[in-house]
Coordinates of C-alpha atoms in Angstrom, one line a residue:
M1 CA -43.8 6.8 18.1
D2 CA -40.9 8.0 20.2
K3 CA -38.5 10.9 19.4
Y4 CA -35.7 8.6 18.1
S5 CA -38.1 6.7 15.8
N6 CA -39.2 10.1 14.4
L7 CA -35.6 11.1 13.8
L8 CA -34.8 7.8 12.1
N9 CA -37.9 7.9 9.8
N10 CA -37.1 11.4 8.8
L11 CA -33.6 10.6 7.9
L12 CA -34.6 7.5 5.9
N13 CA -37.3 9.5 4.1
Q14 CA -34.8 12.1 3.1
I15 CA -32.3 9.5 1.8
S16 CA -35.1 7.6 0.0
N17 CA -35.9 10.8 -1.9
I18 CA -32.3 11.1 -3.0
V19 CA -32.2 7.4 -4.1
E20 CA -35.4 7.9 -6.0
Q21 CA -33.9 10.9 -7.8
E22 CA -30.9 8.8 -8.7
K23 CA -33.1 6.1 -10.2
N24 CA -34.9 8.8 -12.3
L25 CA -31.5 10.1 -13.5
Q26 CA -30.5 6.6 -14.4
E27 CA -33.7 6.1 -16.4
I28 CA -33.1 9.4 -18.3
A29 CA -29.5 8.3 -19.0
M30 CA -30.7 5.0 -20.2
S31 CA -33.2 6.6 -22.6
R32 CA -30.3 8.7 -24.0
G33 CA -28.0 5.8 -24.5
E34 CA -25.6 7.0 -21.9
C35 CA -25.5 3.6 -20.2
F36 CA -24.3 1.9 -23.3
N37 CA -21.1 0.0 -22.3
I38 CA -19.1 -1.7 -25.0
F39 CA -17.1 -3.7 -22.4
E40 CA -20.3 -5.2 -21.0
V41 CA -21.5 -6.0 -24.5
L42 CA -18.2 -7.9 -25.1
G43 CA -18.6 -9.7 -21.8
V44 CA -15.3 -8.5 -20.3
R45 CA -16.6 -5.9 -17.8
K46 CA -14.9 -7.5 -14.8
N47 CA -12.1 -9.4 -16.6
E48 CA -8.8 -8.5 -14.9
V49 CA -6.4 -9.6 -17.6
R50 CA -8.3 -8.9 -20.9
L51 CA -9.8 -5.6 -19.8
H52 CA -8.5 -3.9 -16.6
S53 CA -4.9 -4.8 -16.7
A54 CA -4.8 -4.4 -20.5
F55 CA -6.5 -1.1 -20.6
I56 CA -4.6 0.5 -17.7
A57 CA -1.3 -0.8 -19.1
D58 CA -2.0 0.6 -22.5
L59 CA -2.8 4.1 -21.1
L60 CA 0.5 3.9 -19.2
N61 CA 2.5 2.8 -22.2
P62 CA 4.3 5.7 -23.9
K63 CA 4.5 3.7 -27.1
S64 CA 0.8 3.0 -27.2
K65 CA -1.3 3.9 -30.2
H66 CA -3.2 6.5 -28.1
G67 CA -0.6 8.9 -29.3
L68 CA -0.1 10.9 -26.1
T69 CA 3.3 9.3 -25.4
D70 CA 4.2 9.5 -21.7
T71 CA 1.4 11.9 -20.7
F72 CA -0.8 9.4 -18.9
L73 CA 2.2 7.7 -17.2
K74 CA 3.5 10.9 -15.8
C75 CA 0.0 11.8 -14.6
F76 CA -0.3 8.4 -12.9
L77 CA 3.0 8.8 -11.0
E78 CA 2.2 12.4 -10.0
E79 CA -1.4 11.7 -8.9
N80 CA -0.4 8.7 -6.8
D81 CA 2.8 10.1 -5.3
I82 CA 4.9 7.4 -6.8
D83 CA 8.5 8.5 -6.4
I84 CA 10.6 6.9 -9.1
K85 CA 12.7 8.5 -11.8
L86 CA 11.9 6.7 -15.0
D87 CA 13.7 7.1 -18.2
Y88 CA 10.6 7.8 -20.3
E89 CA 12.5 7.3 -23.6
T90 CA 13.1 3.6 -22.8
V91 CA 10.0 2.7 -20.8
R92 CA 8.4 -0.7 -21.6
V93 CA 5.0 -1.8 -20.3
S94 CA 4.0 -5.4 -20.2
V95 CA 0.9 -7.3 -19.1
E96 CA 1.0 -10.8 -17.5
Y97 CA 4.8 -10.6 -17.5
N98 CA 6.3 -14.0 -16.9
I99 CA 9.1 -14.1 -14.2
G100 CA 9.5 -17.9 -14.3
Y101 CA 7.9 -21.0 -12.8
V102 CA 6.8 -20.7 -9.2
S103 CA 9.6 -22.2 -7.1
E104 CA 9.1 -25.1 -4.7
D105 CA 9.1 -22.9 -1.7
G106 CA 6.6 -20.6 -3.5
N107 CA 8.7 -17.5 -2.9
R108 CA 9.7 -16.8 -6.5
G109 CA 8.2 -16.9 -10.0
G110 CA 4.8 -16.2 -11.4
R111 CA 3.2 -13.6 -13.7
I112 CA 3.2 -9.9 -12.9
D113 CA -0.1 -8.3 -13.9
I114 CA 1.4 -5.0 -15.1
L115 CA 5.2 -4.4 -15.3
I116 CA 6.6 -0.9 -16.1
E117 CA 10.4 -0.9 -16.6
D118 CA 13.1 1.2 -18.2
A119 CA 16.7 0.7 -19.4
S120 CA 18.1 2.2 -16.2
N121 CA 16.9 -0.7 -14.1
H122 CA 13.8 1.0 -12.7
V123 CA 10.6 -1.0 -12.3
I124 CA 7.0 -0.5 -11.2
V125 CA 5.2 -3.8 -10.4
I126 CA 1.4 -3.7 -10.2
E127 CA -0.6 -6.5 -8.7
N128 CA -4.1 -5.9 -9.9
K129 CA -7.1 -7.3 -8.0
I130 CA -10.7 -6.8 -9.1
D131 CA -12.4 -9.8 -7.6
A132 CA -9.6 -12.4 -7.3
E133 CA -8.4 -13.6 -3.9
D134 CA -4.8 -13.1 -2.7
Q135 CA -2.5 -16.0 -3.8
P136 CA 0.1 -17.6 -1.6
S137 CA 3.3 -15.5 -1.4
Q138 CA 2.2 -13.5 -4.4
L139 CA 3.5 -10.1 -3.3
L140 CA 6.5 -11.7 -1.7
R141 CA 7.4 -13.2 -5.1
Y142 CA 7.2 -9.9 -6.9
H143 CA 9.1 -8.2 -4.1
N144 CA 11.8 -10.9 -4.5
F145 CA 11.8 -10.3 -8.3
I146 CA 12.7 -6.6 -7.7
Q147 CA 15.4 -7.5 -5.1
D148 CA 16.9 -10.4 -6.9
N149 CA 17.4 -8.4 -10.1
Q150 CA 18.8 -5.4 -8.1
K151 CA 16.2 -3.1 -9.5
E152 CA 15.1 0.2 -8.1
G153 CA 11.4 -0.4 -7.9
V154 CA 7.9 0.2 -6.5
L155 CA 5.5 -2.6 -5.7
I156 CA 1.8 -1.6 -6.0
F157 CA -1.2 -3.5 -4.7
L158 CA -4.2 -2.3 -6.6
T159 CA -7.7 -3.3 -5.4
K160 CA -11.3 -2.0 -5.5
D161 CA -11.0 -0.2 -2.1
G162 CA -7.3 0.0 -1.5
H163 CA -7.1 -2.5 1.3
E164 CA -3.8 -4.0 2.4
A165 CA -2.7 -7.4 1.2
S166 CA -3.3 -10.5 3.4
E167 CA -0.5 -12.4 5.2
I168 CA -1.1 -15.1 2.6
S169 CA 0.2 -12.8 -0.1
T170 CA 3.2 -11.5 1.9
N171 CA 3.9 -14.8 3.6
G172 CA 3.7 -12.8 6.9
L173 CA 6.8 -10.9 6.1
D174 CA 7.1 -7.1 6.3
I175 CA 7.6 -6.1 2.7
E176 CA 7.3 -2.6 1.3
Y177 CA 4.4 -2.0 -1.1
K178 CA 1.9 0.8 -1.9
C179 CA -1.9 0.3 -1.8
L180 CA -4.0 1.9 -4.5
S181 CA -7.7 1.7 -5.1
Y182 CA -9.9 1.7 -8.2
H183 CA -12.5 3.7 -6.2
T184 CA -10.2 6.7 -5.6
N185 CA -6.8 6.5 -7.2
I186 CA -7.7 5.0 -10.5
L187 CA -10.9 7.0 -11.0
N188 CA -9.2 10.2 -10.1
W189 CA -6.4 9.5 -12.5
L190 CA -8.8 8.6 -15.3
E191 CA -10.7 11.9 -14.7
K192 CA -7.3 13.6 -15.2
C193 CA -6.7 11.5 -18.3
K194 CA -10.0 12.7 -19.7
S195 CA -8.8 16.3 -19.4
L196 CA -5.5 15.4 -21.0
S197 CA -7.3 13.8 -23.9
E198 CA -9.1 16.9 -25.1
G199 CA -8.5 17.1 -28.8
F200 CA -8.3 13.3 -29.0
P201 CA -12.0 12.4 -29.2
L202 CA -11.6 8.6 -29.8
I203 CA -9.3 8.3 -26.7
L204 CA -11.5 10.6 -24.6
N205 CA -14.7 8.6 -25.4
T206 CA -13.0 5.3 -24.8
I207 CA -11.8 6.5 -21.3
K208 CA -15.3 7.8 -20.6
Q209 CA -16.7 4.3 -21.5
Y210 CA -14.2 2.6 -19.2
I211 CA -15.1 5.0 -16.4
V212 CA -18.8 4.1 -16.8
N213 CA -17.9 0.4 -16.7
L214 CA -15.7 0.9 -13.6
K215 CA -18.4 2.8 -11.7
N216 CA -20.9 0.1 -12.5
I217 CA -18.5 -2.5 -11.1
L218 CA -17.8 -0.5 -8.0
D219 CA -21.5 0.4 -7.6
I220 CA -20.8 4.1 -7.4
M221 CA -23.7 6.4 -7.2
N222 CA -23.8 9.7 -9.1
E223 CA -21.2 11.8 -7.2
S224 CA -23.6 14.7 -6.6
M225 CA -26.2 12.3 -5.2
S226 CA -23.7 10.6 -3.0
A227 CA -22.5 14.0 -1.7
K228 CA -26.2 14.9 -0.8
I229 CA -26.6 11.7 1.1
V230 CA -23.5 12.4 3.2
E231 CA -24.6 16.0 3.7
I232 CA -28.1 14.9 4.9
A233 CA -26.8 12.1 7.1
T234 CA -24.4 14.5 8.9
L235 CA -26.8 17.3 9.5
P236 CA -27.0 18.1 13.3
E237 CA -30.6 17.0 13.5
N238 CA -29.8 13.7 11.8
V239 CA -26.5 12.7 13.5
E240 CA -28.2 10.7 16.2
A241 CA -30.2 8.6 13.7
T242 CA -27.2 8.2 11.5
L243 CA -25.0 6.9 14.3
G244 CA -27.8 4.5 15.3
I245 CA -27.8 3.0 11.8
C246 CA -24.0 2.7 11.8
S247 CA -24.0 1.0 15.2
N248 CA -26.4 -1.6 13.9
F249 CA -24.9 -2.0 10.5
Y250 CA -24.1 -5.8 10.8
E251 CA -27.6 -6.7 12.1
I252 CA -29.2 -4.6 9.3
A253 CA -26.9 -6.3 6.7
Y254 CA -27.8 -9.8 8.1
R255 CA -31.5 -9.1 7.9
I256 CA -31.3 -7.9 4.4
R257 CA -29.3 -11.0 3.4
K258 CA -31.8 -13.2 5.2
S259 CA -34.7 -11.6 3.5
F260 CA -33.0 -12.0 0.1
I261 CA -32.3 -15.7 0.8
N262 CA -36.0 -16.3 1.8
Q263 CA -37.0 -14.8 -1.6
L264 CA -34.6 -17.1 -3.3
K265 CA -36.2 -20.0 -1.5
D266 CA -39.6 -19.1 -2.8
V267 CA -38.3 -18.9 -6.3
A268 CA -36.4 -22.2 -5.9
I269 CA -39.5 -24.0 -4.7
K270 CA -41.5 -22.6 -7.5
Y271 CA -39.1 -24.0 -10.1
G272 CA -38.4 -27.3 -8.5
F273 CA -35.1 -26.5 -6.8
K274 CA -34.1 -27.6 -3.4
C275 CA -32.5 -25.2 -0.8
K276 CA -30.0 -26.6 1.5
D277 CA -29.8 -23.9 4.1
E278 CA -30.4 -20.2 4.7
E279 CA -26.7 -19.1 4.7
G280 CA -25.8 -20.6 1.4
I281 CA -28.0 -21.9 -1.4
D282 CA -27.4 -25.4 -2.8
V283 CA -29.7 -26.5 -5.6
E284 CA -30.8 -29.7 -7.2
L285 CA -32.3 -29.8 -10.7
T286 CA -35.5 -31.8 -10.3
N287 CA -37.4 -30.7 -13.3
S288 CA -35.7 -31.2 -16.7
N289 CA -37.9 -28.5 -18.2
I290 CA -36.1 -25.9 -16.1
L291 CA -32.9 -26.8 -17.9
K292 CA -34.6 -26.2 -21.3
E293 CA -36.0 -22.9 -20.0
Y294 CA -32.6 -21.5 -19.0
S295 CA -30.4 -23.0 -21.8

């Protein structure tokens, strides 16, 4: 075995040990009931409107029953460098705010996921994306809503990883908006909200539950374990092997996917399904007993 193979195996063994530790921690957490997630129980763990927009909007709402008035809203603005002078006494927060039917040219109308507004004509418009694709001219329509109503506003595009909107959403126009991510911006803000909720146990525990749910959706490893992986991968003796893995990332991902599809094929054949091709699975129900088994 050559030197590079030894380096690679050593790196993978070190990371495998960390992943195994993470699994053990998860098993311990499971046995203690720390993985209980009311949002998963209710079947809304990924629901944009019924959970994520609703929960975030309620925390941001000074008139919410959480009882901390504008504390969370001010924290949100500060943590994410949102420069707008809201009149906190008159702030209103809405979810799925209707701004009219979508016009024939598609440039106006729709429903705003989260709208924060005050009596002084200030607005914050949040387009919330957990899994949904960009819709035609969506950000452009919300931009036009701010401009048409002569409001002083901030348009926010919130996604899992903070990526920019597609040209479909902006209609190819250069409009101003701010990208935020659940992975960094929202989780960091929620951690601050936890600290601000000390003395409010019901609010604190609910935020903790939501953070657990969010980390599950984002597939975030325990922070200390994640930090250890980065530390090991960037050690001088491991850099060459790490860069080798990074440079072959797409080939590695392809082979993992292909292996998974082959496993699906075996299961499909076992239960009487038909696989159309290896890049996407199409199935035909050929055994009525399968329907009974999974109904």
